[in-house]
Coordinates of C-alpha atoms in Angstrom, one line a residue:
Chain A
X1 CA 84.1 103.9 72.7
X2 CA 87.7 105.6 72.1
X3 CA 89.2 106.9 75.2
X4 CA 91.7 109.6 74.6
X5 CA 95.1 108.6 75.0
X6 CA 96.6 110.8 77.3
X7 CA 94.8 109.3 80.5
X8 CA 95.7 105.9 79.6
X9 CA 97.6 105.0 82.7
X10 CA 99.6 107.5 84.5
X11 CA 99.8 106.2 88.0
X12 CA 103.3 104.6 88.3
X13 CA 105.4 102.7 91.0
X14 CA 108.8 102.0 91.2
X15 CA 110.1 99.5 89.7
X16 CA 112.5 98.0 91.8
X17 CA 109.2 97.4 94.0
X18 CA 108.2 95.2 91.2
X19 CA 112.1 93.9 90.6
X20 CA 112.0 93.1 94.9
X21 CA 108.6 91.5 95.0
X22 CA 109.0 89.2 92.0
X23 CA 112.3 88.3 92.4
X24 CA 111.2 87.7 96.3
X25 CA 108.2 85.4 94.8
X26 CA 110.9 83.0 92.6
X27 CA 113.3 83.0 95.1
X28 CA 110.2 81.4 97.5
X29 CA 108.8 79.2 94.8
X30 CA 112.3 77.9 94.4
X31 CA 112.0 76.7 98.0
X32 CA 108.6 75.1 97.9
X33 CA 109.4 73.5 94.5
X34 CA 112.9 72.7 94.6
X35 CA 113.2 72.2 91.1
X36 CA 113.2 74.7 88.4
X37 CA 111.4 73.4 85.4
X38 CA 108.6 73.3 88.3
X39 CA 109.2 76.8 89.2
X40 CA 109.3 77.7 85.4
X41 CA 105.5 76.4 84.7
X42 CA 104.4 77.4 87.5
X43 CA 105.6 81.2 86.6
X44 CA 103.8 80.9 83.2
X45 CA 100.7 79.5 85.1
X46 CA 101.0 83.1 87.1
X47 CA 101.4 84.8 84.5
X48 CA 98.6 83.6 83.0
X49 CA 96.3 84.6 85.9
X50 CA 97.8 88.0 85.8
X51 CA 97.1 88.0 81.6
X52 CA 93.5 87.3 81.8
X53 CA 93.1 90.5 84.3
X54 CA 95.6 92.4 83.3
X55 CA 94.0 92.8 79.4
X56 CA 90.9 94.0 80.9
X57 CA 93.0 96.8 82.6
X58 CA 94.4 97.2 78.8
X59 CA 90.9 97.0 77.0
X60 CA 89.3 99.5 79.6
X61 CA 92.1 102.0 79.6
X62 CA 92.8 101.9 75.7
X63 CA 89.0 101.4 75.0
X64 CA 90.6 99.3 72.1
X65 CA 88.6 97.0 70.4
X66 CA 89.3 94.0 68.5
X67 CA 92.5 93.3 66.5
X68 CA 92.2 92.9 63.2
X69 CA 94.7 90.4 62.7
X70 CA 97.6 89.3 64.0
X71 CA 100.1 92.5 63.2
X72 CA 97.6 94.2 64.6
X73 CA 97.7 92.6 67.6
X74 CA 101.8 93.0 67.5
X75 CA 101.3 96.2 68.4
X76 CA 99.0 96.4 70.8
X77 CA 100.9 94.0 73.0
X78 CA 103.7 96.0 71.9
X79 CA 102.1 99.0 73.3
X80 CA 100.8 97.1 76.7
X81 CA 104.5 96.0 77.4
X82 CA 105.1 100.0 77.5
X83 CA 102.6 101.0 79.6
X84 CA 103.0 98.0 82.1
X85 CA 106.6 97.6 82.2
X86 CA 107.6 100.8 81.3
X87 CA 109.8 99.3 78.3
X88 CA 108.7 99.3 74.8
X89 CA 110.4 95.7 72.5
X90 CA 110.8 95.8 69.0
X91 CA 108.6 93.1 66.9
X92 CA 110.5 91.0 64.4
X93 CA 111.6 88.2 62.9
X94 CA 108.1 87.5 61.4
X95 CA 107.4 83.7 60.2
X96 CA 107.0 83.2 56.8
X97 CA 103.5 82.3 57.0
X98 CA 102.7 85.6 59.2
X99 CA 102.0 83.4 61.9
X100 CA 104.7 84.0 64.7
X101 CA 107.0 86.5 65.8
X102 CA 109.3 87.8 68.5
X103 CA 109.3 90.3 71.1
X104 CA 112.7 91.9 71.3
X105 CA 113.8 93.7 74.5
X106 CA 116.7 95.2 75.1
X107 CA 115.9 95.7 78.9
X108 CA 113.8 94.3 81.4
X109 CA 112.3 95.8 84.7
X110 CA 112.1 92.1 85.8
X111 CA 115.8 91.4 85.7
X112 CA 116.9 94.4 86.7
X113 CA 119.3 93.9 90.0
X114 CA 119.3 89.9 88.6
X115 CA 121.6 87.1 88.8
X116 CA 120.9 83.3 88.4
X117 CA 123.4 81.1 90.5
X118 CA 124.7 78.3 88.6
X119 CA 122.3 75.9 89.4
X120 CA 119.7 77.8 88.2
X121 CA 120.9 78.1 84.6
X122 CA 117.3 76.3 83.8
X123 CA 114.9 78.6 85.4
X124 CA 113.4 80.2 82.9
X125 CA 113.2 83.2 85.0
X126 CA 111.0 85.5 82.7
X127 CA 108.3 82.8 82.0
X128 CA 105.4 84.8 83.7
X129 CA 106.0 87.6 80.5
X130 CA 105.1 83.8 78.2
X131 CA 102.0 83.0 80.5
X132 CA 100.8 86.9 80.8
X133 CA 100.7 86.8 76.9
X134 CA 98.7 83.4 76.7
X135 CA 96.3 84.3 79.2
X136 CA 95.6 87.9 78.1
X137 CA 95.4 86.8 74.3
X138 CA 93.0 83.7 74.7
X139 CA 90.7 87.0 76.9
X140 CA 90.2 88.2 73.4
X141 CA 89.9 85.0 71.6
X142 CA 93.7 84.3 70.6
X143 CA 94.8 80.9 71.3
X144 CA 98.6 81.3 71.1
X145 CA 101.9 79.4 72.3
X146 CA 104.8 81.7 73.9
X147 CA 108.5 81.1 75.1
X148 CA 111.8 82.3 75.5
X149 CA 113.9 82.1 73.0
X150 CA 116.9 84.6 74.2
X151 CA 118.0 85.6 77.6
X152 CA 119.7 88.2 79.3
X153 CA 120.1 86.2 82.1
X154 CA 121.5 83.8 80.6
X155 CA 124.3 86.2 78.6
X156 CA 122.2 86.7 75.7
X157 CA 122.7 90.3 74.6
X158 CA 118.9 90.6 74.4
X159 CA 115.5 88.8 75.9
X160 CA 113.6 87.8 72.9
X161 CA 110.1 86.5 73.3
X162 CA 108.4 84.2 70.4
X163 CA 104.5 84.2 70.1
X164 CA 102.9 81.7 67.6
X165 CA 99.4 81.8 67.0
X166 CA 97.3 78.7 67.2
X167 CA 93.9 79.3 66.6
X168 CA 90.6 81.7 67.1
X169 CA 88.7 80.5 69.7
X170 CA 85.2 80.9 69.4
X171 CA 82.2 82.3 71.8
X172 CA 80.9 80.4 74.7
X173 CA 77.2 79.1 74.0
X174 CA 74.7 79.6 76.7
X175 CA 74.1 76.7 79.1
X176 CA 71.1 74.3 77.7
X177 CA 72.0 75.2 74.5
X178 CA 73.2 73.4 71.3
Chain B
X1 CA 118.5 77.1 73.9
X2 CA 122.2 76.8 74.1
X3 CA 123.9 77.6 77.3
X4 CA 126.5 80.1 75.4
X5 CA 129.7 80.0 76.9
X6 CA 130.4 84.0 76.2
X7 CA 131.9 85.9 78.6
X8 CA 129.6 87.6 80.9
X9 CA 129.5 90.9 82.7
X10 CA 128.9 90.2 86.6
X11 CA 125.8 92.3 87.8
X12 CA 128.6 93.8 90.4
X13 CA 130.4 95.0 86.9
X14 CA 127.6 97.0 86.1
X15 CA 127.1 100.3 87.5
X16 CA 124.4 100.8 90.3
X17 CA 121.0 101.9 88.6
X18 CA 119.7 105.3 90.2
X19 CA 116.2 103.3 90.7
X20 CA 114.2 106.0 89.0
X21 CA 112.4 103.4 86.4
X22 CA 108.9 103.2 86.7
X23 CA 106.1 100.5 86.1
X24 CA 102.7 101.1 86.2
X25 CA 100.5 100.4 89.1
X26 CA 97.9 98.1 87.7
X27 CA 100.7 95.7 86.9
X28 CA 102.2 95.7 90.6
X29 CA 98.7 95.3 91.6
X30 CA 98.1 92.2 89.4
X31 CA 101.3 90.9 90.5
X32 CA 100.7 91.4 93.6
X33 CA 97.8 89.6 93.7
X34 CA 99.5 86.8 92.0
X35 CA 101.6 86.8 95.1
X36 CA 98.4 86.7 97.6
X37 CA 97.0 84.0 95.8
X38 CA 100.3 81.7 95.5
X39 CA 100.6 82.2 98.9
X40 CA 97.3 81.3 100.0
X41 CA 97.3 78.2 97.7
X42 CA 100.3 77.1 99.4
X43 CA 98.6 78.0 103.7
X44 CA 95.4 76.2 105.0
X45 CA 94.9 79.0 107.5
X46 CA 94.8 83.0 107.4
X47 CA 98.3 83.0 110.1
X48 CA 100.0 80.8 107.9
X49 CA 99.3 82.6 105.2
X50 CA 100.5 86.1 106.8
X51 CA 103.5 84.5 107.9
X52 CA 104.5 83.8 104.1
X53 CA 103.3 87.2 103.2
X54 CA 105.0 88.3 106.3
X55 CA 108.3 86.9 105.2
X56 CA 108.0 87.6 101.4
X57 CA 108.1 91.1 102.7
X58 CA 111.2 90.1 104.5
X59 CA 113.0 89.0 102.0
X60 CA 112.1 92.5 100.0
X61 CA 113.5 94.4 102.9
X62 CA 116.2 92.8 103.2
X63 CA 117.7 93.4 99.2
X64 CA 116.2 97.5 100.1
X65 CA 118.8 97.5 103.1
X66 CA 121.8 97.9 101.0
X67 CA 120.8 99.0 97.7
X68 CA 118.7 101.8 99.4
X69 CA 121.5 102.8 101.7
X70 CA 124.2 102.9 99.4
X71 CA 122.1 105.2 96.7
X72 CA 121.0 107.7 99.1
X73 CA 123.0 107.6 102.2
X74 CA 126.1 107.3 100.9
X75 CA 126.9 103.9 102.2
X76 CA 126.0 105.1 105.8
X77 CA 123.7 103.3 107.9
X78 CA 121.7 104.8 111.1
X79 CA 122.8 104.0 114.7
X80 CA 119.5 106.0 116.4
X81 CA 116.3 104.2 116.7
X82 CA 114.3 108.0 116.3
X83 CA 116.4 108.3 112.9
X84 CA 116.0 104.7 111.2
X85 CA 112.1 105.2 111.9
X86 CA 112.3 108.8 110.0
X87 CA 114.1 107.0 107.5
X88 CA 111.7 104.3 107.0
X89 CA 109.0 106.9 107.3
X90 CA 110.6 109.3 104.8
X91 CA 113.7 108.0 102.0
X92 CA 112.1 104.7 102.1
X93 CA 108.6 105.1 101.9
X94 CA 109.3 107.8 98.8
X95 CA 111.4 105.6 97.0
X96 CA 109.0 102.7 97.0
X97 CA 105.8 104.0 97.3
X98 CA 105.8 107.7 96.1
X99 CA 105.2 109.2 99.1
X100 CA 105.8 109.3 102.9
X101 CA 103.8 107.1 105.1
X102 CA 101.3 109.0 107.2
X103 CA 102.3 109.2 110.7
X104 CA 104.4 107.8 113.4
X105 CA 104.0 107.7 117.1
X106 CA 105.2 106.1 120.2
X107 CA 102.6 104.2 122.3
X108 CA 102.0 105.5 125.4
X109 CA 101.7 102.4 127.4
X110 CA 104.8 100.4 126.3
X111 CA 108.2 102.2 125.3
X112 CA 109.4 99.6 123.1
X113 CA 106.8 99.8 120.6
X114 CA 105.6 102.5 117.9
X115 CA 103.1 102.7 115.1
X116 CA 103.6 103.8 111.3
X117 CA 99.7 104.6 110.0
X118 CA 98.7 104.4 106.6
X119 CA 95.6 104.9 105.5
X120 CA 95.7 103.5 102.6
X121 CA 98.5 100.9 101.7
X122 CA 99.5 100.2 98.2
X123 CA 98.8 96.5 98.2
X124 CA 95.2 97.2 100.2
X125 CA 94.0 99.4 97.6
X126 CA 92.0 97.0 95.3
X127 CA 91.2 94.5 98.1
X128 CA 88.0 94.9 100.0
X129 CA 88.1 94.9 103.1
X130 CA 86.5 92.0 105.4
X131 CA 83.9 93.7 107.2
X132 CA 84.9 91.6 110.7
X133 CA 88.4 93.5 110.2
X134 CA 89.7 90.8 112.2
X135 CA 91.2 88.7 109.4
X136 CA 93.7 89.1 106.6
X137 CA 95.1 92.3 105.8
X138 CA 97.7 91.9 103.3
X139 CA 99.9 95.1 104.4
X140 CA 101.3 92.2 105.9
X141 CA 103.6 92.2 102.9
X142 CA 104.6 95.8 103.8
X143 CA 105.0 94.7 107.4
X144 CA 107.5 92.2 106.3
X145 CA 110.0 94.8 104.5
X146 CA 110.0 96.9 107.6
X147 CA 111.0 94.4 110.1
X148 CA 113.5 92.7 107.9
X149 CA 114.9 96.7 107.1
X150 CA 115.0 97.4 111.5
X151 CA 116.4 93.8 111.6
X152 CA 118.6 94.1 109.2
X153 CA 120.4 97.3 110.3
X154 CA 120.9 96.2 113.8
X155 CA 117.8 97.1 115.1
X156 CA 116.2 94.0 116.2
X157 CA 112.4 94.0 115.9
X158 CA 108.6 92.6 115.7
X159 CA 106.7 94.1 112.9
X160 CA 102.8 93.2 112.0
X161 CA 100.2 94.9 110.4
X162 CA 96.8 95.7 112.0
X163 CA 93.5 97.3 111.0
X164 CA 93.5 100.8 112.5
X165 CA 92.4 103.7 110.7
X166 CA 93.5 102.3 107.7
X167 CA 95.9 100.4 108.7
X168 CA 98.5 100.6 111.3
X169 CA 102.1 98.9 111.3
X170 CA 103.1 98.0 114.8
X171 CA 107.1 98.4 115.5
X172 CA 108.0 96.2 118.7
X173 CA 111.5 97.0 119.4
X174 CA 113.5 94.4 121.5
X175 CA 114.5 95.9 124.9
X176 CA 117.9 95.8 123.9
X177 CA 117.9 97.7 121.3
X178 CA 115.7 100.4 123.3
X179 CA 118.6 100.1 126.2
X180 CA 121.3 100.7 123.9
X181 CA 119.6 103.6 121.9
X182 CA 118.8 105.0 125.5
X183 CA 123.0 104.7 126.3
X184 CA 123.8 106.5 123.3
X185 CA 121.5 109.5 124.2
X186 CA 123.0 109.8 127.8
X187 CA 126.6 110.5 126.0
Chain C
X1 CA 65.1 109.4 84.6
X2 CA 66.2 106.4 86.4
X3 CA 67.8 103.2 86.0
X4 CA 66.5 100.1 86.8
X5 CA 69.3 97.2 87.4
X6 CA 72.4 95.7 86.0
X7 CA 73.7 92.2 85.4
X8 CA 77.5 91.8 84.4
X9 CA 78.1 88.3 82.6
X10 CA 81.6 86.7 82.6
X11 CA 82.9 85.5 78.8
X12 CA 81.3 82.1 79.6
X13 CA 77.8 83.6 80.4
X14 CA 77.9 82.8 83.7
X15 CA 76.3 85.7 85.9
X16 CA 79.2 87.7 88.2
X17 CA 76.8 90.5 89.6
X18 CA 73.6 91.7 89.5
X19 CA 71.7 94.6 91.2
X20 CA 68.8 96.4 91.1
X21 CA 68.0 100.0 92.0
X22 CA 64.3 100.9 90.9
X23 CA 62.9 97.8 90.1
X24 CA 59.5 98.1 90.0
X25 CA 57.7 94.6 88.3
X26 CA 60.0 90.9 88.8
X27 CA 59.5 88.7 86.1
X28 CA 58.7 86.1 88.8
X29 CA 61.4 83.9 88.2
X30 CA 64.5 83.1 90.4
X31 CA 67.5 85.0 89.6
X32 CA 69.5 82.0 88.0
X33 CA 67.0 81.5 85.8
X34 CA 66.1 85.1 84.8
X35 CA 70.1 85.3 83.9
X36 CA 70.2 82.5 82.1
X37 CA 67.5 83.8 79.8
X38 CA 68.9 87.2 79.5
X39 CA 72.3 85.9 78.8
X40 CA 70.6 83.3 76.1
X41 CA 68.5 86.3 74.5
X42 CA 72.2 88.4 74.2
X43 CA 73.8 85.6 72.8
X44 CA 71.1 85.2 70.3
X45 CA 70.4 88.6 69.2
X46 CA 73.7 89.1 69.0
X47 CA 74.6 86.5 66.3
X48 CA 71.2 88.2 64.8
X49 CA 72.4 91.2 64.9
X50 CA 75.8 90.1 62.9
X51 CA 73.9 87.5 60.4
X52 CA 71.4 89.8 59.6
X53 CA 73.1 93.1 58.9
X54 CA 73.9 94.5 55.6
X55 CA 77.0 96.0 56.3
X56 CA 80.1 94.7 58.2
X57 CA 79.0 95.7 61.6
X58 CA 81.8 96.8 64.2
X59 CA 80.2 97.0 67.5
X60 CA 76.8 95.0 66.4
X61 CA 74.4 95.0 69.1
X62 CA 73.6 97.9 71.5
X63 CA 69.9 98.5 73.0
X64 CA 66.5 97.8 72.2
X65 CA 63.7 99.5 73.5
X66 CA 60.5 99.1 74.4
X67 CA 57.9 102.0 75.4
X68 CA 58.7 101.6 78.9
X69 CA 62.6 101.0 79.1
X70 CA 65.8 100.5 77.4
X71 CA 68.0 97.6 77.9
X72 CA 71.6 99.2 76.7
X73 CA 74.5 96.2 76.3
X74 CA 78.3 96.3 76.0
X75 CA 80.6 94.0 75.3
X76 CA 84.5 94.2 75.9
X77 CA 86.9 92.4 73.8
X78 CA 87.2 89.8 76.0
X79 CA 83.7 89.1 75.8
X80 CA 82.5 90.8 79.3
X81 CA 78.8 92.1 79.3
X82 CA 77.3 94.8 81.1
X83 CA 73.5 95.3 80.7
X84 CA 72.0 98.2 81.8
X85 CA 67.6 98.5 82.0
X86 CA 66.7 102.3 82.3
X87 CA 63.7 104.4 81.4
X88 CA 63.5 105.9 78.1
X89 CA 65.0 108.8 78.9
X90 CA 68.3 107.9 80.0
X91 CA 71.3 109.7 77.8
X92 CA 74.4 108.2 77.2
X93 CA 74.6 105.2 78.6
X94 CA 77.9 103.6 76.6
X95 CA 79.4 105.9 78.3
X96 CA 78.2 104.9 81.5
X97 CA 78.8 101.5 80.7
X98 CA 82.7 101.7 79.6
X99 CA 83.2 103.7 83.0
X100 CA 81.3 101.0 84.8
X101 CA 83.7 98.9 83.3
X102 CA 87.0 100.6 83.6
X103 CA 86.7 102.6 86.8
X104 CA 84.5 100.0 88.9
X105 CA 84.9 96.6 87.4
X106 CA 88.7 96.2 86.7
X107 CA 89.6 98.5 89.7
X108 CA 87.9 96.6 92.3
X109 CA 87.0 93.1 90.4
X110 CA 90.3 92.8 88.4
X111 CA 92.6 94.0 90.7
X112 CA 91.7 92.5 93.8
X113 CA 93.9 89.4 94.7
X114 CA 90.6 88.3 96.5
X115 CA 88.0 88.1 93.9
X116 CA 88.1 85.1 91.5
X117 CA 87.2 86.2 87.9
X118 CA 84.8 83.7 87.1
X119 CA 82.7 83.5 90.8
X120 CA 80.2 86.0 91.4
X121 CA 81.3 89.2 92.7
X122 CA 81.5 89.4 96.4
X123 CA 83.6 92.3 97.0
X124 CA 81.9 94.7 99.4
X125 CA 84.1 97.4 97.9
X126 CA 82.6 96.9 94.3
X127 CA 79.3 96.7 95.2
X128 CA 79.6 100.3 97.4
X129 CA 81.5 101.7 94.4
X130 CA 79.1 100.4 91.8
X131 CA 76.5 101.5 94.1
X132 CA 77.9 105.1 94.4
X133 CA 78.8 105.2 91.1
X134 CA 75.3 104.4 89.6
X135 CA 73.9 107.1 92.1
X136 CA 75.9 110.1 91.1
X137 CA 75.2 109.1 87.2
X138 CA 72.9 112.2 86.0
X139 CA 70.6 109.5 84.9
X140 CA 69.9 108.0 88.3
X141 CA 66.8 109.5 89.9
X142 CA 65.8 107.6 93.2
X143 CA 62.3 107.9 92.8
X144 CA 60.9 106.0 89.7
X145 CA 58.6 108.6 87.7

């Protein structure tokens, strides 16, 4: 099943499109929620939605097939942040027990053009990256946590992004079945 | 998290980007669609819905106005209606969707109004189409970012998105802003 | 060469499209049901498949064929199914499959704000896609042999 590499995505759009219409979506779900811890769940419930279809986009394009564990994994998340956002983060600071890590990124196509006003300093403004890596991990069986543990936006010099694995979720049985 | 107390660079300290970065489609697609179904979670009816498309778009267009303007027209904004239509046609259809939009014409029945046709719209491209055409068409969005970009440069109009070979923006210019661009020819 | 139909099964089992192109016997049961047993015979053999085996398997399950037709399966990662029934003579048919899957499916299923993941397909798009897609396949012959 291994697609060559080369015609993994190549049809691009510019970015500020994607900037305009997301900052455009917060700036509307700050008016219909009025609160921003609301607004941040509800981003990483987006996000989610956008995970579970996006990693079919991912799997069908790559024509990768399972991880082998969780490094493994690392990378190809690693690689999907290139070819959707354009920007490729480093992985690091690996727990102890292998079981979590962080996505560094030095720049972000979402923040770009991005400033919170001071009564925003809560919003967790990149929370739909946290809910795009839930939902596309538990597609393939990964049952993981993920949150924000540095933010540009908030004057950190970089956005770093921890993933902690939970569990492996197993497959669904057939209706009827025991 | 701690709410660090370093100084900060202000955005305006920053220097302008040249907007060439690029994501790929799929993932404006899927957020996209994100947007469509927010939206239609939050309307009980297909108008209601448009409108929050509608003014989505709006609030797109109007953050384009100036960061568009000041990258490639030096700051300098149109004052003829012909020439912010090319523009929308041309700079701003390039910059944000890679290409120009398809055509533009002036309706022959009312002078105030024009079309913009696209066959195929960005956002439209992974939604199938109702087959009664009469209902949702999401280059509503679109329609949103043109109106708030006329609007916003002092050229006051309605802007809404039909089915029409493809699908056709309609630009309904208020008579005011038809008078005045009529005044400036006869100088 | 021809084939026959196609069911595509969401990653709980529940059935998101089926068509059929040169169908030529029904198993006589209603379409829910017929599904369900498919679905129920993949998720068995499967786990077969994987118990059974030798050797660490990668991909485990593929076809099985009969002297009349092939039924040719693929899986995604994320635990999507496609099952294709052809004749016997039908070549390359992963192939088919993964395109199915990456040109059709997440183009028109994926990316559409419209369409709902786990509710059977309604799109009109896919199903002309899929429809056209099937058709131009070299395996597709309209009239059964």
């Amino acid at each position: 099943m291994s697609r060559s590499s080369s015609r993994i995505d190549t049809k691009k759009v510019n970015s500020e499109l994607v900037t305009l219409t997301y900052g455009a979506l917060v700036a509307q779900m700050i008016k219909d929620l009025d609160n921003a811890d609301d607004v941040s769940k509800q981003l990483e419930r987006l996000g989610y939605n956008m995970g579970i279809r996006i990693v079919e986009d991912f799997l069908s394009k790559t024509g990768s097939g399972r991880c082998l564990d969780l490094k493994d994994t690392a990378d190809k998340v690693q690689m999907a942040f290139k070819m959707y956002l354009g920007v490729q983060p480093n992985v690091a600071n690996w727990s102890a027990a292998g079981d979590e890590f962080s996505f560094i990124l030095d720049s972000n196509p979402l923040t770009e053009l991005v400033e919170l006003p001071d009564d925003l300093k809560n919003l967790k403004y990149c929370n739909i990256i946290c809910g795009v890596l839930r939902g596309a991990l538990e597609m393939v069986h990964l049952d993981v946590q993920s949150w924000i543990v540095q933010d540009q936006l908030k004057g950190d010099s970089n956005t770093e992004i921890r993933l902690k694995f939970i569990r492996r979720l197993e497959d669904s049985i057939p209706a009827g079945e025991d | 998290m701690s709410l660090s107390n370093r100084p900060k660079t202000s955005i305006l300290d920053k220097p302008l980007s040249k907007g060439k970065g690029e994501v790929s489609l799929s993932c404006f697609a899927l957020l996209f669609s994100e947007v469509v179904q927010y939206s239609q979670n939050k309307s009980s009816t297909v108008p209601e819905l448009q409108n929050r498309l509608h003014s989505l778009g709006y609030n797109v267009g109007s953050k384009i106005i100036d960061l568009y303007f000041v990258r490639e027209r030096n700051a300098k904004r149109e004052i003829k209606l012909l020439n912010i239509l090319l523009f929308i046609k041309s700079t701003l259809w390039k910059a944000l969707f890679g290409r120009e939009a398809e055509k533009l014409e002036h309706s022959n029945d009312d002078e105030n109004t024009y079309y913009l046709m696209e066959k195929e719209p960005l956002v439209n491209k992974f939604i199938s189409v109702p087959r009664d055409k009469g209902s949702l068409n999401c280059a509503i969005f679109i329609a949103g970012i043109i109106e708030s970009v006329l609007t916003g440069t002092g050229f006051a109009a309605k802007v809404t998105a039909h089915w029409h070979k493809g699908t056709t923006y309609m630009v309904k210019f208020d008579e005011s802003v038809v008078a005045r661009d009529k005044q400036l020819e006869d100088k | 060469m021809t084939i026959h139909n196609i069911y595509i099964f969401d990653h709980k089992g529940g059935l998101l499209y089926y068509h059929e192109w040169n169908r030529i016997k029904q198993s006589g049961m209603t379409s829910e049901e017929e599904a369900k047993l498919m679905y129920g015979m993949l998720f068995s053999i499967k786990s077969f498949v994987n118990k059974i085996s030798p050797i660490d398997t990668k991909e485990g399950f593929l076809y099985y064929k009969t002297s009349k037709y092939t039924l040719h399966f693929m899986e995604t990662p994320s635990r999507i199914k496609f099952v294709l029934n052809t004749d016997n003579n039908a070549q390359d048919m992963r192939e088919l499959l993964q395109q199915i899957y990456s040109q059709v499916f997440v183009e028109y299923v994926v990316k559409n704000p419209l369409s709902k993941l786990s509710e059977p397909i309604q799109s009109e798009l896919f199903k002309t896609k899929l429809d056209a897609f099937v058709k131009q396949s070299p395996s597709f012959l309209a009239k059964p042999l």
